[in-house]
PDB file of C-alpha atoms in Angstrom:
ATOM      1  CA  MET C   1      -0.007   0.076  -0.011  1.00 65.00           C
ATOM      2  CA  PRO C   2       1.338   3.407  -0.863  1.00 73.00           C
ATOM      3  CA  LEU C   3       2.537   5.465   2.004  1.00 74.00           C
ATOM      4  CA  TRP C   4       0.119   8.410   1.069  1.00 72.00           C
ATOM      5  CA  LEU C   5      -2.855   6.040   0.926  1.00 79.00           C
ATOM      6  CA  GLU C   6      -2.060   4.561   4.208  1.00 75.00           C
ATOM      7  CA  LEU C   7      -1.681   8.111   5.727  1.00 79.00           C
ATOM      8  CA  VAL C   8      -5.097   9.079   4.473  1.00 81.00           C
ATOM      9  CA  ILE C   9      -6.832   5.810   5.733  1.00 82.00           C
ATOM     10  CA  ARG C  10      -5.251   6.494   9.331  1.00 81.00           C
ATOM     11  CA  ILE C  11      -6.192  10.165   9.362  1.00 83.00           C
ATOM     12  CA  GLY C  12      -9.690   9.439   7.937  1.00 86.00           C
ATOM     13  CA  GLY C  13     -10.196   6.726  10.731  1.00 84.00           C
ATOM     14  CA  VAL C  14      -9.195   9.238  13.404  1.00 86.00           C
ATOM     15  CA  LEU C  15     -11.453  11.836  11.973  1.00 86.00           C
ATOM     16  CA  VAL C  16     -14.375   9.471  12.024  1.00 87.00           C
ATOM     17  CA  ALA C  17     -13.778   8.472  15.654  1.00 86.00           C
ATOM     18  CA  PHE C  18     -13.445  12.192  16.446  1.00 87.00           C
ATOM     19  CA  LEU C  19     -16.850  12.955  14.875  1.00 85.00           C
ATOM     20  CA  VAL C  20     -18.691   9.624  15.854  1.00 87.00           C
ATOM     21  CA  LEU C  21     -17.516   8.747  19.284  1.00 88.00           C
ATOM     22  CA  PRO C  22     -18.529  12.061  21.173  1.00 88.00           C
ATOM     23  CA  LEU C  23     -21.925  11.863  19.597  1.00 86.00           C
ATOM     24  CA  LEU C  24     -22.485   8.440  20.787  1.00 87.00           C
ATOM     25  CA  VAL C  25     -21.097   9.436  24.321  1.00 89.00           C
ATOM     26  CA  GLY C  26     -23.469  12.452  24.234  1.00 85.00           C
ATOM     27  CA  GLN C  27     -26.503  10.389  23.425  1.00 84.00           C
ATOM     28  CA  ALA C  28     -25.748   7.852  25.849  1.00 86.00           C
ATOM     29  CA  GLU C  29     -25.309  10.599  28.530  1.00 87.00           C
ATOM     30  CA  HIS C  30     -28.814  11.966  27.758  1.00 83.00           C
ATOM     31  CA  LYS C  31     -30.411   8.501  27.976  1.00 82.00           C
ATOM     32  CA  VAL C  32     -28.306   7.278  31.064  1.00 84.00           C
ATOM     33  CA  MET C  33     -29.016  10.415  33.095  1.00 84.00           C
ATOM     34  CA  ALA C  34     -32.725  10.132  32.217  1.00 81.00           C
ATOM     35  CA  HIS C  35     -32.972   6.656  33.552  1.00 81.00           C
ATOM     36  CA  MET C  36     -30.997   7.239  36.562  1.00 83.00           C
ATOM     37  CA  GLN C  37     -32.838  10.410  37.453  1.00 81.00           C
ATOM     38  CA  GLY C  38     -36.269   8.822  36.698  1.00 78.00           C
ATOM     39  CA  ARG C  39     -37.334  11.156  33.955  1.00 77.00           C
ATOM     40  CA  LEU C  40     -38.058  10.471  30.341  1.00 73.00           C
ATOM     41  CA  GLY C  41     -36.419  13.318  28.543  1.00 70.00           C
ATOM     42  CA  PRO C  42     -37.083  13.897  24.710  1.00 73.00           C
ATOM     43  CA  MET C  43     -38.714  10.605  23.178  1.00 73.00           C
ATOM     44  CA  TYR C  44     -39.993  11.775  19.797  1.00 76.00           C
ATOM     45  CA  ALA C  45     -37.156  12.665  17.519  1.00 73.00           C
ATOM     46  CA  GLY C  46     -36.367   9.754  15.301  1.00 73.00           C
ATOM     47  CA  GLY C  47     -39.140   7.560  16.783  1.00 74.00           C
ATOM     48  CA  PHE C  48     -37.619   4.924  18.953  1.00 75.00           C
ATOM     49  CA  HIS C  49     -36.742   6.513  22.416  1.00 73.00           C
ATOM     50  CA  GLY C  50     -35.789   9.765  20.721  1.00 75.00           C
ATOM     51  CA  TRP C  51     -32.708   8.322  19.317  1.00 76.00           C
ATOM     52  CA  ALA C  52     -32.267  11.296  16.896  1.00 76.00           C
ATOM     53  CA  GLN C  53     -32.566  13.907  19.607  1.00 78.00           C
ATOM     54  CA  LEU C  54     -28.848  14.714  19.304  1.00 78.00           C
ATOM     55  CA  VAL C  55     -29.106  15.371  15.583  1.00 80.00           C
ATOM     56  CA  ALA C  56     -31.943  17.552  16.215  1.00 81.00           C
ATOM     57  CA  ASP C  57     -29.968  19.482  18.845  1.00 78.00           C
ATOM     58  CA  GLY C  58     -27.045  19.856  16.123  1.00 78.00           C
ATOM     59  CA  VAL C  59     -29.531  21.233  13.585  1.00 82.00           C
ATOM     60  CA  LYS C  60     -30.964  23.599  16.244  1.00 80.00           C
ATOM     61  CA  PHE C  61     -27.239  24.991  16.923  1.00 80.00           C
ATOM     62  CA  VAL C  62     -26.655  25.516  13.214  1.00 81.00           C
ATOM     63  CA  GLN C  63     -29.739  27.546  12.792  1.00 81.00           C
ATOM     64  CA  LYS C  64     -29.232  29.809  15.865  1.00 81.00           C
ATOM     65  CA  GLU C  65     -27.507  33.348  15.280  1.00 78.00           C
ATOM     66  CA  ASP C  66     -23.875  33.448  15.818  1.00 81.00           C
ATOM     67  CA  VAL C  67     -23.455  36.569  18.138  1.00 82.00           C
ATOM     68  CA  THR C  68     -20.229  38.038  19.206  1.00 83.00           C
ATOM     69  CA  PRO C  69     -20.466  40.781  21.918  1.00 85.00           C
ATOM     70  CA  ARG C  70     -19.699  44.300  20.845  1.00 84.00           C
ATOM     71  CA  ALA C  71     -16.815  44.814  23.442  1.00 82.00           C
ATOM     72  CA  ALA C  72     -15.351  41.324  22.963  1.00 82.00           C
ATOM     73  CA  ASP C  73     -11.883  40.637  21.343  1.00 85.00           C
ATOM     74  CA  ARG C  74     -13.347  39.115  18.121  1.00 86.00           C
ATOM     75  CA  PRO C  75     -10.434  37.140  16.730  1.00 89.00           C
ATOM     76  CA  VAL C  76      -9.596  35.573  20.153  1.00 89.00           C
ATOM     77  CA  PHE C  77     -13.220  34.961  20.805  1.00 89.00           C
ATOM     78  CA  ARG C  78     -13.981  33.279  17.487  1.00 88.00           C
ATOM     79  CA  LEU C  79     -10.717  31.066  17.897  1.00 90.00           C
ATOM     80  CA  ALA C  80     -11.195  29.751  21.261  1.00 90.00           C
ATOM     81  CA  PRO C  81     -13.633  26.910  20.427  1.00 90.00           C
ATOM     82  CA  ALA C  82     -11.227  25.603  17.699  1.00 88.00           C
ATOM     83  CA  VAL C  83      -8.437  25.733  20.251  1.00 90.00           C
ATOM     84  CA  ALA C  84     -10.729  23.750  22.742  1.00 89.00           C
ATOM     85  CA  LEU C  85     -11.059  21.003  20.042  1.00 89.00           C
ATOM     86  CA  VAL C  86      -7.789  20.556  18.325  1.00 89.00           C
ATOM     87  CA  PRO C  87      -5.724  19.249  21.297  1.00 90.00           C
ATOM     88  CA  TYR C  88      -8.255  16.190  21.515  1.00 91.00           C
ATOM     89  CA  LEU C  89      -8.027  15.613  17.869  1.00 89.00           C
ATOM     90  CA  LEU C  90      -4.205  15.392  18.044  1.00 90.00           C
ATOM     91  CA  ALA C  91      -4.455  13.191  21.176  1.00 91.00           C
ATOM     92  CA  LEU C  92      -6.709  10.721  19.330  1.00 90.00           C
ATOM     93  CA  LEU C  93      -4.071  10.341  16.453  1.00 90.00           C
ATOM     94  CA  VAL C  94      -1.649   8.568  18.771  1.00 90.00           C
ATOM     95  CA  ILE C  95      -4.097   6.611  21.097  1.00 91.00           C
ATOM     96  CA  PRO C  96      -3.973   2.849  19.860  1.00 90.00           C
ATOM     97  CA  LEU C  97      -7.177   1.016  19.202  1.00 87.00           C
ATOM     98  CA  GLY C  98      -5.526  -2.437  18.731  1.00 81.00           C
ATOM     99  CA  PRO C  99      -2.448  -4.391  18.087  1.00 83.00           C
ATOM    100  CA  ASN C 100      -0.368  -4.348  15.052  1.00 77.00           C
ATOM    101  CA  ASP C 101      -0.041  -0.301  14.699  1.00 77.00           C
ATOM    102  CA  LEU C 102      -3.961  -0.035  14.797  1.00 78.00           C
ATOM    103  CA  VAL C 103      -3.555   3.686  15.539  1.00 81.00           C
ATOM    104  CA  GLY C 104      -3.470   6.985  13.556  1.00 77.00           C
ATOM    105  CA  GLN C 105       0.181   7.615  14.223  1.00 80.00           C
ATOM    106  CA  PRO C 106       2.437   5.458  16.452  1.00 82.00           C
ATOM    107  CA  LEU C 107       4.991   7.335  18.339  1.00 84.00           C
ATOM    108  CA  ASP C 108       7.727   6.082  20.752  1.00 86.00           C
ATOM    109  CA  VAL C 109       6.951   9.099  23.041  1.00 88.00           C
ATOM    110  CA  GLY C 110       3.043   8.950  22.594  1.00 86.00           C
ATOM    111  CA  LEU C 111       2.501   9.267  26.283  1.00 91.00           C
ATOM    112  CA  PHE C 112       4.518  12.397  26.649  1.00 91.00           C
ATOM    113  CA  PHE C 113       2.673  13.871  23.280  1.00 92.00           C
ATOM    114  CA  VAL C 114      -0.700  13.139  24.696  1.00 93.00           C
ATOM    115  CA  LEU C 115      -0.004  14.849  28.083  1.00 91.00           C
ATOM    116  CA  ALA C 116       1.423  17.804  26.365  1.00 90.00           C
ATOM    117  CA  VAL C 117      -1.311  18.499  23.781  1.00 91.00           C
ATOM    118  CA  VAL C 118      -4.203  17.772  26.360  1.00 88.00           C
ATOM    119  CA  GLY C 119      -2.718  20.493  28.643  1.00 84.00           C
ATOM    120  CA  VAL C 120      -3.217  23.118  25.866  1.00 85.00           C
ATOM    121  CA  GLY C 121      -6.919  23.002  26.737  1.00 81.00           C
ATOM    122  CA  VAL C 122      -6.253  25.842  29.528  1.00 83.00           C
ATOM    123  CA  LEU C 123      -5.615  28.187  26.738  1.00 87.00           C
ATOM    124  CA  ALA C 124      -9.052  27.743  25.240  1.00 87.00           C
ATOM    125  CA  VAL C 125     -10.769  28.361  28.638  1.00 87.00           C
ATOM    126  CA  LEU C 126      -8.607  31.527  29.214  1.00 88.00           C
ATOM    127  CA  MET C 127      -8.975  32.797  25.564  1.00 89.00           C
ATOM    128  CA  SER C 128     -12.876  32.415  25.622  1.00 89.00           C
ATOM    129  CA  ALA C 129     -13.204  34.007  29.170  1.00 88.00           C
ATOM    130  CA  TRP C 130     -10.958  37.095  28.710  1.00 88.00           C
ATOM    131  CA  ALA C 131     -12.348  37.641  25.152  1.00 89.00           C
ATOM    132  CA  SER C 132     -15.783  37.731  26.202  1.00 87.00           C
ATOM    133  CA  ALA C 133     -15.711  40.870  28.033  1.00 85.00           C
ATOM    134  CA  ASN C 134     -17.975  39.413  30.619  1.00 87.00           C
ATOM    135  CA  LYS C 135     -17.371  39.325  34.387  1.00 87.00           C
ATOM    136  CA  TYR C 136     -18.942  35.793  34.855  1.00 87.00           C
ATOM    137  CA  SER C 137     -16.907  34.484  31.987  1.00 88.00           C
ATOM    138  CA  LEU C 138     -13.689  35.961  33.468  1.00 88.00           C
ATOM    139  CA  LEU C 139     -14.512  34.347  36.998  1.00 88.00           C
ATOM    140  CA  GLY C 140     -14.990  30.914  35.106  1.00 87.00           C
ATOM    141  CA  GLY C 141     -11.752  31.282  33.300  1.00 87.00           C
ATOM    142  CA  VAL C 142      -9.688  32.179  36.353  1.00 86.00           C
ATOM    143  CA  ARG C 143     -11.306  29.189  38.186  1.00 87.00           C
ATOM    144  CA  GLY C 144     -10.596  26.763  35.311  1.00 86.00           C
ATOM    145  CA  ALA C 145      -7.032  28.108  34.939  1.00 85.00           C
ATOM    146  CA  ALA C 146      -6.582  27.357  38.680  1.00 85.00           C
ATOM    147  CA  GLN C 147      -8.193  23.871  38.404  1.00 87.00           C
ATOM    148  CA  LEU C 148      -6.307  22.729  35.051  1.00 85.00           C
ATOM    149  CA  LEU C 149      -2.897  23.959  36.192  1.00 83.00           C
ATOM    150  CA  GLY C 150      -3.480  22.108  39.864  1.00 86.00           C
ATOM    151  CA  TYR C 151      -4.604  18.864  38.318  1.00 91.00           C
ATOM    152  CA  GLU C 152      -2.092  18.602  35.692  1.00 90.00           C
ATOM    153  CA  LEU C 153       0.433  17.542  38.364  1.00 91.00           C
ATOM    154  CA  PRO C 154      -1.460  14.529  39.707  1.00 93.00           C
ATOM    155  CA  LEU C 155      -2.416  13.378  36.073  1.00 93.00           C
ATOM    156  CA  VAL C 156       1.223  13.604  34.926  1.00 93.00           C
ATOM    157  CA  LEU C 157       2.393  11.694  38.135  1.00 94.00           C
ATOM    158  CA  ALA C 158      -0.056   9.057  37.821  1.00 94.00           C
ATOM    159  CA  ALA C 159       0.764   8.471  34.111  1.00 94.00           C
ATOM    160  CA  ALA C 160       4.439   8.327  34.985  1.00 93.00           C
ATOM    161  CA  SER C 161       3.740   5.630  37.347  1.00 93.00           C
ATOM    162  CA  VAL C 162       2.372   3.180  34.727  1.00 93.00           C
ATOM    163  CA  ALA C 163       4.989   4.386  32.077  1.00 93.00           C
ATOM    164  CA  MET C 164       7.775   3.475  34.788  1.00 92.00           C
ATOM    165  CA  ALA C 165       6.302   0.141  35.373  1.00 91.00           C
ATOM    166  CA  ALA C 166       5.926  -0.629  31.534  1.00 90.00           C
ATOM    167  CA  GLY C 167       9.656   0.918  30.846  1.00 89.00           C
ATOM    168  CA  THR C 168       8.353   2.853  27.983  1.00 90.00           C
ATOM    169  CA  LEU C 169       6.581   6.261  26.894  1.00 90.00           C
ATOM    170  CA  SER C 170       5.003   4.476  23.805  1.00 90.00           C
ATOM    171  CA  LEU C 171       1.273   3.831  24.555  1.00 92.00           C
ATOM    172  CA  SER C 172       1.164   0.573  22.541  1.00 90.00           C
ATOM    173  CA  GLY C 173       4.350  -0.478  24.567  1.00 90.00           C
ATOM    174  CA  ILE C 174       2.447   0.132  27.660  1.00 92.00           C
ATOM    175  CA  VAL C 175      -0.548  -2.060  26.682  1.00 91.00           C
ATOM    176  CA  GLU C 176       1.909  -4.917  25.514  1.00 89.00           C
ATOM    177  CA  ALA C 177       3.669  -4.773  28.896  1.00 89.00           C
ATOM    178  CA  TRP C 178       0.561  -4.673  30.949  1.00 89.00           C
ATOM    179  CA  GLN C 179      -0.327  -7.565  33.312  1.00 88.00           C
ATOM    180  CA  PRO C 180      -3.879  -8.347  34.782  1.00 86.00           C
ATOM    181  CA  TRP C 181      -2.012  -7.922  38.274  1.00 87.00           C
ATOM    182  CA  TRP C 182      -1.453  -4.360  37.612  1.00 87.00           C
ATOM    183  CA  LEU C 183      -5.189  -3.755  38.226  1.00 88.00           C
ATOM    184  CA  ILE C 184      -4.048  -3.845  41.983  1.00 89.00           C
ATOM    185  CA  TRP C 185      -0.696  -2.709  41.903  1.00 87.00           C
ATOM    186  CA  GLN C 186      -1.673   0.514  39.932  1.00 91.00           C
ATOM    187  CA  ALA C 187      -4.955   1.077  41.206  1.00 92.00           C
ATOM    188  CA  PRO C 188      -4.248   4.156  43.245  1.00 93.00           C
ATOM    189  CA  ALA C 189      -2.444   5.619  40.135  1.00 94.00           C
ATOM    190  CA  MET C 190      -5.707   4.748  38.105  1.00 95.00           C
ATOM    191  CA  VAL C 191      -8.009   6.414  40.703  1.00 95.00           C
ATOM    192  CA  VAL C 192      -5.735   9.404  40.658  1.00 95.00           C
ATOM    193  CA  PHE C 193      -5.425   9.727  36.846  1.00 95.00           C
ATOM    194  CA  PHE C 194      -9.278   9.225  36.329  1.00 95.00           C
ATOM    195  CA  LEU C 195     -10.159  11.956  38.910  1.00 94.00           C
ATOM    196  CA  ALA C 196      -7.606  14.350  37.522  1.00 94.00           C
ATOM    197  CA  GLY C 197      -8.656  13.576  34.057  1.00 92.00           C
ATOM    198  CA  LEU C 198     -12.277  14.619  35.045  1.00 92.00           C
ATOM    199  CA  ALA C 199     -11.070  17.811  36.383  1.00 91.00           C
ATOM    200  CA  GLU C 200      -8.916  18.468  33.197  1.00 89.00           C
ATOM    201  CA  ILE C 201     -12.088  18.216  31.089  1.00 89.00           C
ATOM    202  CA  ARG C 202     -14.298  20.058  33.729  1.00 87.00           C
ATOM    203  CA  ARG C 203     -16.850  17.355  33.963  1.00 88.00           C
ATOM    204  CA  PRO C 204     -19.066  17.213  37.205  1.00 86.00           C
ATOM    205  CA  PRO C 205     -18.349  17.414  40.093  1.00 89.00           C
ATOM    206  CA  PHE C 206     -15.348  19.376  38.810  1.00 89.00           C
ATOM    207  CA  ASP C 207     -17.406  21.936  36.863  1.00 85.00           C
ATOM    208  CA  MET C 208     -16.525  25.071  38.934  1.00 83.00           C
ATOM    209  CA  PRO C 209     -15.478  26.994  35.754  1.00 83.00           C
ATOM    210  CA  VAL C 210     -18.969  26.848  34.298  1.00 84.00           C
ATOM    211  CA  ALA C 211     -21.034  26.562  37.475  1.00 80.00           C
ATOM    212  CA  ASP C 212     -24.376  27.537  36.047  1.00 76.00           C
ATOM    213  CA  SER C 213     -25.983  28.229  39.303  1.00 76.00           C
ATOM    214  CA  GLU C 214     -23.515  31.188  40.139  1.00 80.00           C
ATOM    215  CA  LEU C 215     -21.712  32.059  36.955  1.00 78.00           C
ATOM    216  CA  VAL C 216     -24.631  31.692  34.387  1.00 80.00           C
ATOM    217  CA  PHE C 217     -22.254  29.274  32.247  1.00 80.00           C
ATOM    218  CA  GLY C 218     -18.611  30.387  33.056  1.00 79.00           C
ATOM    219  CA  TYR C 219     -16.431  31.042  30.205  1.00 84.00           C
ATOM    220  CA  MET C 220     -19.115  29.721  27.729  1.00 85.00           C
ATOM    221  CA  THR C 221     -21.629  32.415  28.802  1.00 86.00           C
ATOM    222  CA  GLU C 222     -21.390  34.689  25.688  1.00 87.00           C
ATOM    223  CA  TYR C 223     -21.097  31.880  23.059  1.00 87.00           C
ATOM    224  CA  THR C 224     -24.040  31.018  20.717  1.00 84.00           C
ATOM    225  CA  GLY C 225     -24.724  28.865  17.764  1.00 83.00           C
ATOM    226  CA  LEU C 226     -22.292  26.591  16.324  1.00 84.00           C
ATOM    227  CA  ARG C 227     -19.305  28.064  18.373  1.00 87.00           C
ATOM    228  CA  PHE C 228     -21.215  27.023  21.645  1.00 87.00           C
ATOM    229  CA  ALA C 229     -21.720  23.613  20.097  1.00 86.00           C
ATOM    230  CA  PHE C 230     -18.007  23.275  19.538  1.00 88.00           C
ATOM    231  CA  LEU C 231     -17.261  23.965  22.948  1.00 87.00           C
ATOM    232  CA  LEU C 232     -19.788  21.282  24.199  1.00 86.00           C
ATOM    233  CA  LEU C 233     -18.543  18.991  21.609  1.00 87.00           C
ATOM    234  CA  ALA C 234     -14.915  19.454  23.155  1.00 89.00           C
ATOM    235  CA  GLU C 235     -16.257  18.396  26.538  1.00 88.00           C
ATOM    236  CA  TYR C 236     -17.557  15.128  24.967  1.00 90.00           C
ATOM    237  CA  VAL C 237     -14.409  14.632  22.923  1.00 91.00           C
ATOM    238  CA  GLY C 238     -12.522  15.068  26.191  1.00 91.00           C
ATOM    239  CA  ILE C 239     -14.597  12.312  27.824  1.00 93.00           C
ATOM    240  CA  VAL C 240     -13.443   9.913  24.916  1.00 93.00           C
ATOM    241  CA  VAL C 241      -9.911  10.939  25.330  1.00 94.00           C
ATOM    242  CA  ILE C 242      -9.769  10.468  29.078  1.00 94.00           C
ATOM    243  CA  ALA C 243     -11.762   7.011  28.835  1.00 95.00           C
ATOM    244  CA  ALA C 244      -9.252   5.953  26.119  1.00 94.00           C
ATOM    245  CA  LEU C 245      -6.120   7.084  28.133  1.00 94.00           C
ATOM    246  CA  THR C 246      -7.396   5.225  31.202  1.00 95.00           C
ATOM    247  CA  THR C 247      -8.202   2.097  29.223  1.00 94.00           C
ATOM    248  CA  VAL C 248      -4.758   2.076  27.487  1.00 93.00           C
ATOM    249  CA  LEU C 249      -2.642   2.920  30.632  1.00 93.00           C
ATOM    250  CA  PHE C 250      -4.566   1.015  33.272  1.00 93.00           C
ATOM    251  CA  LEU C 251      -7.013  -1.517  31.985  1.00 91.00           C
ATOM    252  CA  GLY C 252      -4.916  -3.284  29.383  1.00 87.00           C
ATOM    253  CA  GLY C 253      -6.220  -1.643  26.245  1.00 85.00           C
ATOM    254  CA  TRP C 254      -6.891  -4.370  23.492  1.00 84.00           C
ATOM    255  CA  GLN C 255      -6.044  -7.313  25.890  1.00 84.00           C
ATOM    256  CA  GLY C 256      -8.960  -9.207  26.823  1.00 77.00           C
ATOM    257  CA  PRO C 257      -9.951 -12.706  28.039  1.00 77.00           C
ATOM    258  CA  PHE C 258      -9.480 -14.320  24.728  1.00 70.00           C
ATOM    259  CA  ALA C 259      -6.076 -14.395  22.760  1.00 59.00           C
ATOM    260  CA  ASP C 260      -7.745 -13.403  19.472  1.00 62.00           C
ATOM    261  CA  ALA C 261      -5.738 -10.325  18.386  1.00 61.00           C
ATOM    262  CA  GLN C 262      -8.318  -9.763  15.813  1.00 69.00           C
ATOM    263  CA  LEU C 263     -10.875  -8.625  18.377  1.00 73.00           C
ATOM    264  CA  GLY C 264      -8.498  -6.260  20.120  1.00 76.00           C
ATOM    265  CA  TRP C 265     -10.253  -3.117  18.860  1.00 84.00           C
ATOM    266  CA  LEU C 266     -13.422  -4.488  20.306  1.00 86.00           C
ATOM    267  CA  TRP C 267     -12.032  -4.815  23.775  1.00 88.00           C
ATOM    268  CA  THR C 268     -10.748  -1.374  23.590  1.00 90.00           C
ATOM    269  CA  LEU C 269     -13.913   0.159  22.427  1.00 91.00           C
ATOM    270  CA  LEU C 270     -16.072  -1.841  25.117  1.00 92.00           C
ATOM    271  CA  LYS C 271     -13.601  -0.624  27.919  1.00 93.00           C
ATOM    272  CA  ILE C 272     -13.826   2.876  26.681  1.00 93.00           C
ATOM    273  CA  ALA C 273     -17.683   2.647  26.684  1.00 93.00           C
ATOM    274  CA  ALA C 274     -17.566   1.437  30.448  1.00 94.00           C
ATOM    275  CA  VAL C 275     -15.266   4.140  31.649  1.00 95.00           C
ATOM    276  CA  SER C 276     -17.518   6.798  29.710  1.00 93.00           C
ATOM    277  CA  PHE C 277     -20.392   5.216  31.587  1.00 93.00           C
ATOM    278  CA  VAL C 278     -18.795   5.774  34.861  1.00 93.00           C
ATOM    279  CA  ILE C 279     -17.973   9.388  34.025  1.00 93.00           C
ATOM    280  CA  ILE C 280     -21.778   9.838  33.247  1.00 91.00           C
ATOM    281  CA  TRP C 281     -22.603   8.138  36.459  1.00 91.00           C
ATOM    282  CA  LEU C 282     -20.472  10.445  38.528  1.00 90.00           C
ATOM    283  CA  ARG C 283     -22.221  13.435  36.934  1.00 88.00           C
ATOM    284  CA  VAL C 284     -25.580  12.177  38.163  1.00 86.00           C
ATOM    285  CA  SER C 285     -24.377  10.833  41.609  1.00 86.00           C
ATOM    286  CA  TYR C 286     -22.068  13.734  43.164  1.00 85.00           C
ATOM    287  CA  PRO C 287     -22.743  17.413  43.858  1.00 85.00           C
ATOM    288  CA  ARG C 288     -20.341  20.060  42.595  1.00 87.00           C
ATOM    289  CA  LEU C 289     -17.341  20.620  44.631  1.00 87.00           C
ATOM    290  CA  ARG C 290     -16.558  23.995  46.200  1.00 85.00           C
ATOM    291  CA  GLU C 291     -13.438  25.764  44.952  1.00 84.00           C
ATOM    292  CA  ASP C 292     -11.690  25.072  48.483  1.00 86.00           C
ATOM    293  CA  GLN C 293     -12.757  21.463  48.324  1.00 90.00           C
ATOM    294  CA  LEU C 294     -11.540  21.044  44.862  1.00 88.00           C
ATOM    295  CA  GLN C 295      -8.060  22.262  45.566  1.00 89.00           C
ATOM    296  CA  ARG C 296      -7.914  20.695  48.913  1.00 91.00           C
ATOM    297  CA  LEU C 297      -8.656  17.230  46.872  1.00 92.00           C
ATOM    298  CA  CYS C 298      -5.883  17.894  44.482  1.00 92.00           C
ATOM    299  CA  TRP C 299      -3.211  18.969  46.653  1.00 91.00           C
ATOM    300  CA  LEU C 300      -3.748  17.091  49.973  1.00 93.00           C
ATOM    301  CA  ILE C 301      -5.034  13.930  48.441  1.00 93.00           C
ATOM    302  CA  LEU C 302      -4.295  13.350  44.815  1.00 94.00           C
ATOM    303  CA  VAL C 303      -0.651  14.586  44.573  1.00 93.00           C
ATOM    304  CA  PRO C 304       0.516  12.710  47.807  1.00 94.00           C
ATOM    305  CA  THR C 305      -1.213   9.503  46.492  1.00 94.00           C
ATOM    306  CA  ALA C 306       0.467   9.951  43.184  1.00 94.00           C
ATOM    307  CA  LEU C 307       4.006  10.470  44.746  1.00 94.00           C
ATOM    308  CA  ALA C 308       3.474   7.381  46.865  1.00 94.00           C
ATOM    309  CA  GLN C 309       2.463   5.448  43.961  1.00 94.00           C
ATOM    310  CA  LEU C 310       5.448   6.507  42.146  1.00 92.00           C
ATOM    311  CA  VAL C 311       7.807   5.333  44.939  1.00 92.00           C
ATOM    312  CA  LEU C 312       6.129   2.025  45.113  1.00 91.00           C
ATOM    313  CA  THR C 313       6.446   1.549  41.370  1.00 91.00           C
ATOM    314  CA  ALA C 314      10.119   2.379  41.412  1.00 89.00           C
ATOM    315  CA  ALA C 315      10.716   0.080  44.440  1.00 89.00           C
ATOM    316  CA  VAL C 316       9.039  -2.879  42.688  1.00 86.00           C
ATOM    317  CA  ARG C 317      10.750  -2.244  39.438  1.00 84.00           C
ATOM    318  CA  LEU C 318      14.158  -2.383  41.424  1.00 84.00           C
ATOM    319  CA  ALA C 319      12.894  -5.440  43.026  1.00 80.00           C
ATOM    320  CA  LEU C 320      12.063  -7.183  39.825  1.00 72.00           C
TER     321      LEU C 320
END
């Protein structure tokens, strides 16, 4: 197969995943929340259980007027939604779906690359907050910056633990080195990574930057139409990325109970779906953390736990 054709196929597959998986997660969130909270929700769009409601919402966003505040910094205001989306697209390029290089672009330093690009998301929050010329947006942006910068540390430390255990920064290499007993050995790192990942994508109960009960909708307050839809889409793509990273780093990726490597991609997708369900479940189950509670969880619980796990991993590696 020519190199250019292989490149087109790989990038095309990543784009399809980038566009389809977040929509599936969004639809699942609507229905899972409805069942958990004992409410029907929209049931008519598309017929069967309102399966096309998300499509209808997309059409609604397209039809809405795109309004830019008069006092806003227009170029920055309009660019922020794209800055929120692009890092997750780049992250999906290097996350492996299965064995035998079933990945958009295999990198020997894939973990380093993913952590670097996901951290760019704080720029989108600050850009949209500052450029909106709105005090509620600015408060949401300041909260978001403090949250993202704080939770970046436990996220990186937890990922470093599993990378040290595998002896590689390659995401495919980590999956190949993974053993079932790591579910116990690396469990604290997995919990830290998962919670820090939720805070990175500003999902409940870590949604202080949007806090609709006090900040209207935080840094997204002034956005309308497609730009608002893109910011929401970035949240759902973030769910896919965090679920995929948790799967690859801590749950064995494509490794399943059967030795058939051809089904590896299926195991990966099933694990991503399961982790995404847990993310939705937490939104329904836990109230929003206050700012002081959020920072206390980061600095007094997650960071010490991640450091202790890192020391344990180093000790086990030396012993082996």
